[in-house]
Amino acid sequence: MTLPGAPRGRPRDNRIHQAIVTATAELVLEVGYAATSIGAVAARAGVGKDTIYRRWSGKAELVYETLFTQTETAPVPDTGSLAEDLTALLEALLEEFTAPAAAAALPGLLADFAANPDLQARIRTQFLAPAKERLVAVFERAIQRGEAVPGVPVDLVLDTLAGAIFFHVGLVGERPGPELATQLAAVIGQGIEAR
C-alpha cells in the first residue's frame, strides 16, 4: 500500500543523473547541439531513453539544465557592494556560458526555445526562478545599504544581464573578457542606484 503523497517507484539514483548530464555535456562538445540526441545520450550514459524522459521533457531542457544551471548552486555573493556583487554574479554567468560545451549549445538551444512556448515557460519557472531569487537577495542587501531603492524590476534586470551575455556568446559568437562583467554591473548599478 502506498501512502498518500509518497513518491511512486524507486527513488532517483544520483549516479544515473550524473551519468546522463556527463554524457550530455560530452556529446554536445564532441558533435554539437544539433547532432546530440536523447538516444545518443542514453547509450553513452548506459540508461534507457525512458529514464531520461522521466526527468526531462526533451533534449533542449536536458542540455539547458546540464550546461546552464551550475551557478544556481553557488553562494550568493555578499561583498558589501552592489557593483561588486553584480560583478561576481556576472563573472560566474560568463564563465558558465563561455564554457566550450555551453558556447557550442547556445545557438541551437535558443532556436529551440524560440520555437516552443511550453519549453520557454518551463525554463522560466523551473530554471530561471533560482537565478531571479539570487538577484533579489543581492538587491535586498543593496536596498538595506542605501545603494538601491525599493521596487527594482528584478525580472528586467535579469533579462538585461542574461540578454547581454546571450548576445555576446550566442549571437556574436565571441568569448567576452572579464571586463564585460564589470561594465554590465556598472551600467545596472548606475541605472538603479538610490538618488
Tab-separated table of C-alpha atoms in Angstrom:
chain	number	residue	atom	x	y	z
A	1	MET	CA	0.000	0.000	0.000
A	2	THR	CA	1.324	3.463	-0.947
A	3	LEU	CA	0.838	6.344	1.446
A	4	PRO	CA	-0.858	9.430	0.041
A	5	GLY	CA	1.713	11.927	-1.195
A	6	ALA	CA	4.516	9.343	-1.174
A	7	PRO	CA	6.648	9.280	-4.329
A	8	ARG	CA	5.890	6.378	-6.634
A	9	GLY	CA	8.523	3.970	-7.867
A	10	ARG	CA	12.152	3.787	-6.902
A	11	PRO	CA	13.931	6.855	-5.596
A	12	ARG	CA	16.129	8.598	-8.168
A	13	ASP	CA	19.721	7.452	-8.251
A	14	ASN	CA	22.122	10.407	-8.285
A	15	ARG	CA	24.700	8.288	-10.131
A	16	ILE	CA	22.278	7.865	-13.029
A	17	HIS	CA	21.554	11.597	-13.075
A	18	GLN	CA	25.287	12.359	-13.131
A	19	ALA	CA	25.909	9.816	-15.899
A	20	ILE	CA	23.197	11.459	-18.021
A	21	VAL	CA	24.427	15.030	-17.571
A	22	THR	CA	28.053	13.993	-18.127
A	23	ALA	CA	27.096	12.174	-21.333
A	24	THR	CA	25.094	15.204	-22.471
A	25	ALA	CA	27.961	17.647	-21.937
A	26	GLU	CA	30.427	15.330	-23.682
A	27	LEU	CA	28.191	14.802	-26.699
A	28	VAL	CA	27.394	18.494	-27.156
A	29	LEU	CA	31.112	19.228	-27.091
A	30	GLU	CA	32.002	16.372	-29.451
A	31	VAL	CA	29.216	16.505	-32.059
A	32	GLY	CA	27.406	19.795	-31.404
A	33	TYR	CA	23.928	20.561	-30.169
A	34	ALA	CA	22.068	19.637	-33.364
A	35	ALA	CA	23.637	16.162	-33.574
A	36	THR	CA	23.144	15.385	-29.879
A	37	SER	CA	20.102	13.191	-29.355
A	38	ILE	CA	18.343	11.603	-26.409
A	39	GLY	CA	19.189	8.194	-27.886
A	40	ALA	CA	22.893	9.017	-28.058
A	41	VAL	CA	22.857	10.403	-24.503
A	42	ALA	CA	21.060	7.295	-23.239
A	43	ALA	CA	23.532	4.979	-24.972
A	44	ARG	CA	26.555	6.828	-23.609
A	45	ALA	CA	25.099	7.050	-20.090
A	46	GLY	CA	24.096	3.384	-20.123
A	47	VAL	CA	20.405	4.068	-19.464
A	48	GLY	CA	17.175	3.748	-21.403
A	49	LYS	CA	15.614	6.724	-23.155
A	50	ASP	CA	12.607	6.433	-20.823
A	51	THR	CA	14.911	7.139	-17.878
A	52	ILE	CA	15.846	10.451	-19.470
A	53	TYR	CA	12.285	11.355	-20.433
A	54	ARG	CA	11.137	10.771	-16.841
A	55	ARG	CA	13.488	13.553	-15.762
A	56	TRP	CA	13.458	15.979	-18.717
A	57	SER	CA	10.885	16.826	-21.380
A	58	GLY	CA	13.443	16.548	-24.175
A	59	LYS	CA	16.873	17.465	-25.444
A	60	ALA	CA	16.600	21.229	-25.001
A	61	GLU	CA	15.613	21.014	-21.343
A	62	LEU	CA	18.275	18.365	-20.662
A	63	VAL	CA	21.022	20.414	-22.325
A	64	TYR	CA	19.920	23.611	-20.580
A	65	GLU	CA	19.945	22.009	-17.139
A	66	THR	CA	23.253	20.293	-17.825
A	67	LEU	CA	25.134	23.329	-19.093
A	68	PHE	CA	23.410	26.452	-17.797
A	69	THR	CA	22.385	25.932	-14.177
A	70	GLN	CA	25.686	25.464	-12.357
A	71	THR	CA	25.810	28.998	-10.936
A	72	GLU	CA	22.487	28.477	-9.154
A	73	THR	CA	24.103	26.285	-6.502
A	74	ALA	CA	26.923	28.706	-5.672
A	75	PRO	CA	26.553	31.006	-2.667
A	76	VAL	CA	25.036	34.403	-3.438
A	77	PRO	CA	27.859	36.965	-3.482
A	78	ASP	CA	27.943	39.295	-0.483
A	79	THR	CA	30.866	41.650	-0.990
A	80	GLY	CA	29.303	44.660	0.709
A	81	SER	CA	28.824	46.497	-2.585
A	82	LEU	CA	26.089	46.226	-5.217
A	83	ALA	CA	28.546	46.725	-8.072
A	84	GLU	CA	30.892	44.042	-6.749
A	85	ASP	CA	28.022	41.605	-6.027
A	86	LEU	CA	26.696	42.080	-9.580
A	87	THR	CA	30.193	41.705	-10.998
A	88	ALA	CA	30.678	38.417	-9.122
A	89	LEU	CA	27.310	37.100	-10.357
A	90	LEU	CA	28.125	38.121	-13.920
A	91	GLU	CA	31.618	36.637	-13.826
A	92	ALA	CA	30.122	33.299	-12.801
A	93	LEU	CA	27.495	33.515	-15.568
A	94	LEU	CA	30.117	34.418	-18.165
A	95	GLU	CA	32.282	31.503	-17.090
A	96	GLU	CA	29.292	29.157	-17.361
A	97	PHE	CA	28.083	30.493	-20.730
A	98	THR	CA	31.535	30.587	-22.334
A	99	ALA	CA	32.490	27.032	-21.346
A	100	PRO	CA	33.125	25.140	-24.602
A	101	ALA	CA	30.037	22.882	-24.414
A	102	ALA	CA	27.759	25.752	-23.391
A	103	ALA	CA	29.004	28.016	-26.171
A	104	ALA	CA	28.503	25.171	-28.672
A	105	ALA	CA	24.943	24.551	-27.478
A	106	LEU	CA	23.679	28.099	-27.101
A	107	PRO	CA	22.659	28.987	-30.696
A	108	GLY	CA	20.687	25.760	-31.231
A	109	LEU	CA	19.214	25.919	-27.771
A	110	LEU	CA	17.979	29.479	-28.316
A	111	ALA	CA	16.361	28.398	-31.601
A	112	ASP	CA	14.576	25.517	-29.852
A	113	PHE	CA	13.362	27.852	-27.098
A	114	ALA	CA	12.042	30.352	-29.638
A	115	ALA	CA	10.048	27.623	-31.388
A	116	ASN	CA	8.419	26.157	-28.272
A	117	PRO	CA	6.327	28.338	-25.901
A	118	ASP	CA	5.786	25.423	-23.486
A	119	LEU	CA	9.531	24.934	-23.204
A	120	GLN	CA	10.008	28.671	-22.647
A	121	ALA	CA	7.526	28.563	-19.772
A	122	ARG	CA	9.215	25.522	-18.182
A	123	ILE	CA	12.666	27.069	-18.442
A	124	ARG	CA	11.431	30.335	-16.918
A	125	THR	CA	9.660	28.673	-13.974
A	126	GLN	CA	11.952	25.717	-13.265
A	127	PHE	CA	15.372	27.071	-14.059
A	128	LEU	CA	15.355	30.874	-14.217
A	129	ALA	CA	13.428	31.291	-10.946
A	130	PRO	CA	16.536	30.403	-8.855
A	131	ALA	CA	18.585	32.998	-10.763
A	132	LYS	CA	15.932	35.596	-10.002
A	133	GLU	CA	15.977	34.653	-6.299
A	134	ARG	CA	19.758	35.167	-6.229
A	135	LEU	CA	19.388	38.598	-7.809
A	136	VAL	CA	16.586	39.530	-5.397
A	137	ALA	CA	18.913	38.718	-2.473
A	138	VAL	CA	21.620	40.968	-3.950
A	139	PHE	CA	19.197	43.867	-4.391
A	140	GLU	CA	17.604	43.420	-0.958
A	141	ARG	CA	21.036	43.852	0.615
A	142	ALA	CA	21.741	46.842	-1.653
A	143	ILE	CA	18.480	48.461	-0.517
A	144	GLN	CA	19.436	47.917	3.133
A	145	ARG	CA	22.816	49.577	2.459
A	146	GLY	CA	21.125	52.515	0.697
A	147	GLU	CA	22.626	51.669	-2.711
A	148	ALA	CA	19.274	50.964	-4.376
A	149	VAL	CA	15.667	51.970	-3.919
A	150	PRO	CA	12.819	49.511	-3.319
A	151	GLY	CA	10.917	48.390	-6.379
A	152	VAL	CA	13.873	47.437	-8.579
A	153	PRO	CA	12.424	45.498	-11.546
A	154	VAL	CA	14.456	42.344	-10.892
A	155	ASP	CA	12.941	40.477	-13.857
A	156	LEU	CA	14.024	43.257	-16.201
A	157	VAL	CA	17.498	43.432	-14.659
A	158	LEU	CA	17.883	39.646	-15.034
A	159	ASP	CA	16.697	39.821	-18.651
A	160	THR	CA	19.139	42.671	-19.334
A	161	LEU	CA	22.104	40.828	-17.853
A	162	ALA	CA	21.284	37.474	-19.458
A	163	GLY	CA	20.436	39.165	-22.756
A	164	ALA	CA	23.818	40.855	-22.940
A	165	ILE	CA	25.560	37.554	-22.289
A	166	PHE	CA	23.363	35.676	-24.801
A	167	PHE	CA	24.105	38.352	-27.392
A	168	HIS	CA	27.860	38.174	-26.980
A	169	VAL	CA	28.134	34.391	-26.717
A	170	GLY	CA	25.143	33.051	-28.653
A	171	LEU	CA	24.705	35.546	-31.471
A	172	VAL	CA	28.043	37.272	-31.972
A	173	GLY	CA	29.967	34.120	-31.078
A	174	GLU	CA	32.668	35.855	-29.101
A	175	ARG	CA	34.237	34.933	-25.824
A	176	PRO	CA	33.864	38.125	-23.803
A	177	GLY	CA	36.590	39.035	-21.365
A	178	PRO	CA	36.134	39.663	-17.640
A	179	GLU	CA	35.718	43.385	-18.278
A	180	LEU	CA	32.209	42.704	-19.620
A	181	ALA	CA	31.053	41.654	-16.137
A	182	THR	CA	32.436	44.842	-14.615
A	183	GLN	CA	30.942	47.037	-17.344
A	184	LEU	CA	27.475	45.448	-17.132
A	185	ALA	CA	27.496	45.666	-13.330
A	186	ALA	CA	28.378	49.362	-13.541
A	187	VAL	CA	25.618	50.084	-16.070
A	188	ILE	CA	22.982	48.264	-13.995
A	189	GLY	CA	24.253	49.696	-10.722
A	190	GLN	CA	24.139	53.256	-12.044
A	191	GLY	CA	20.709	52.717	-13.541
A	192	ILE	CA	19.078	51.632	-10.285
A	193	GLU	CA	21.165	53.392	-7.630
A	194	ALA	CA	19.441	55.377	-4.904
A	195	ARG	CA	19.207	59.050	-5.770
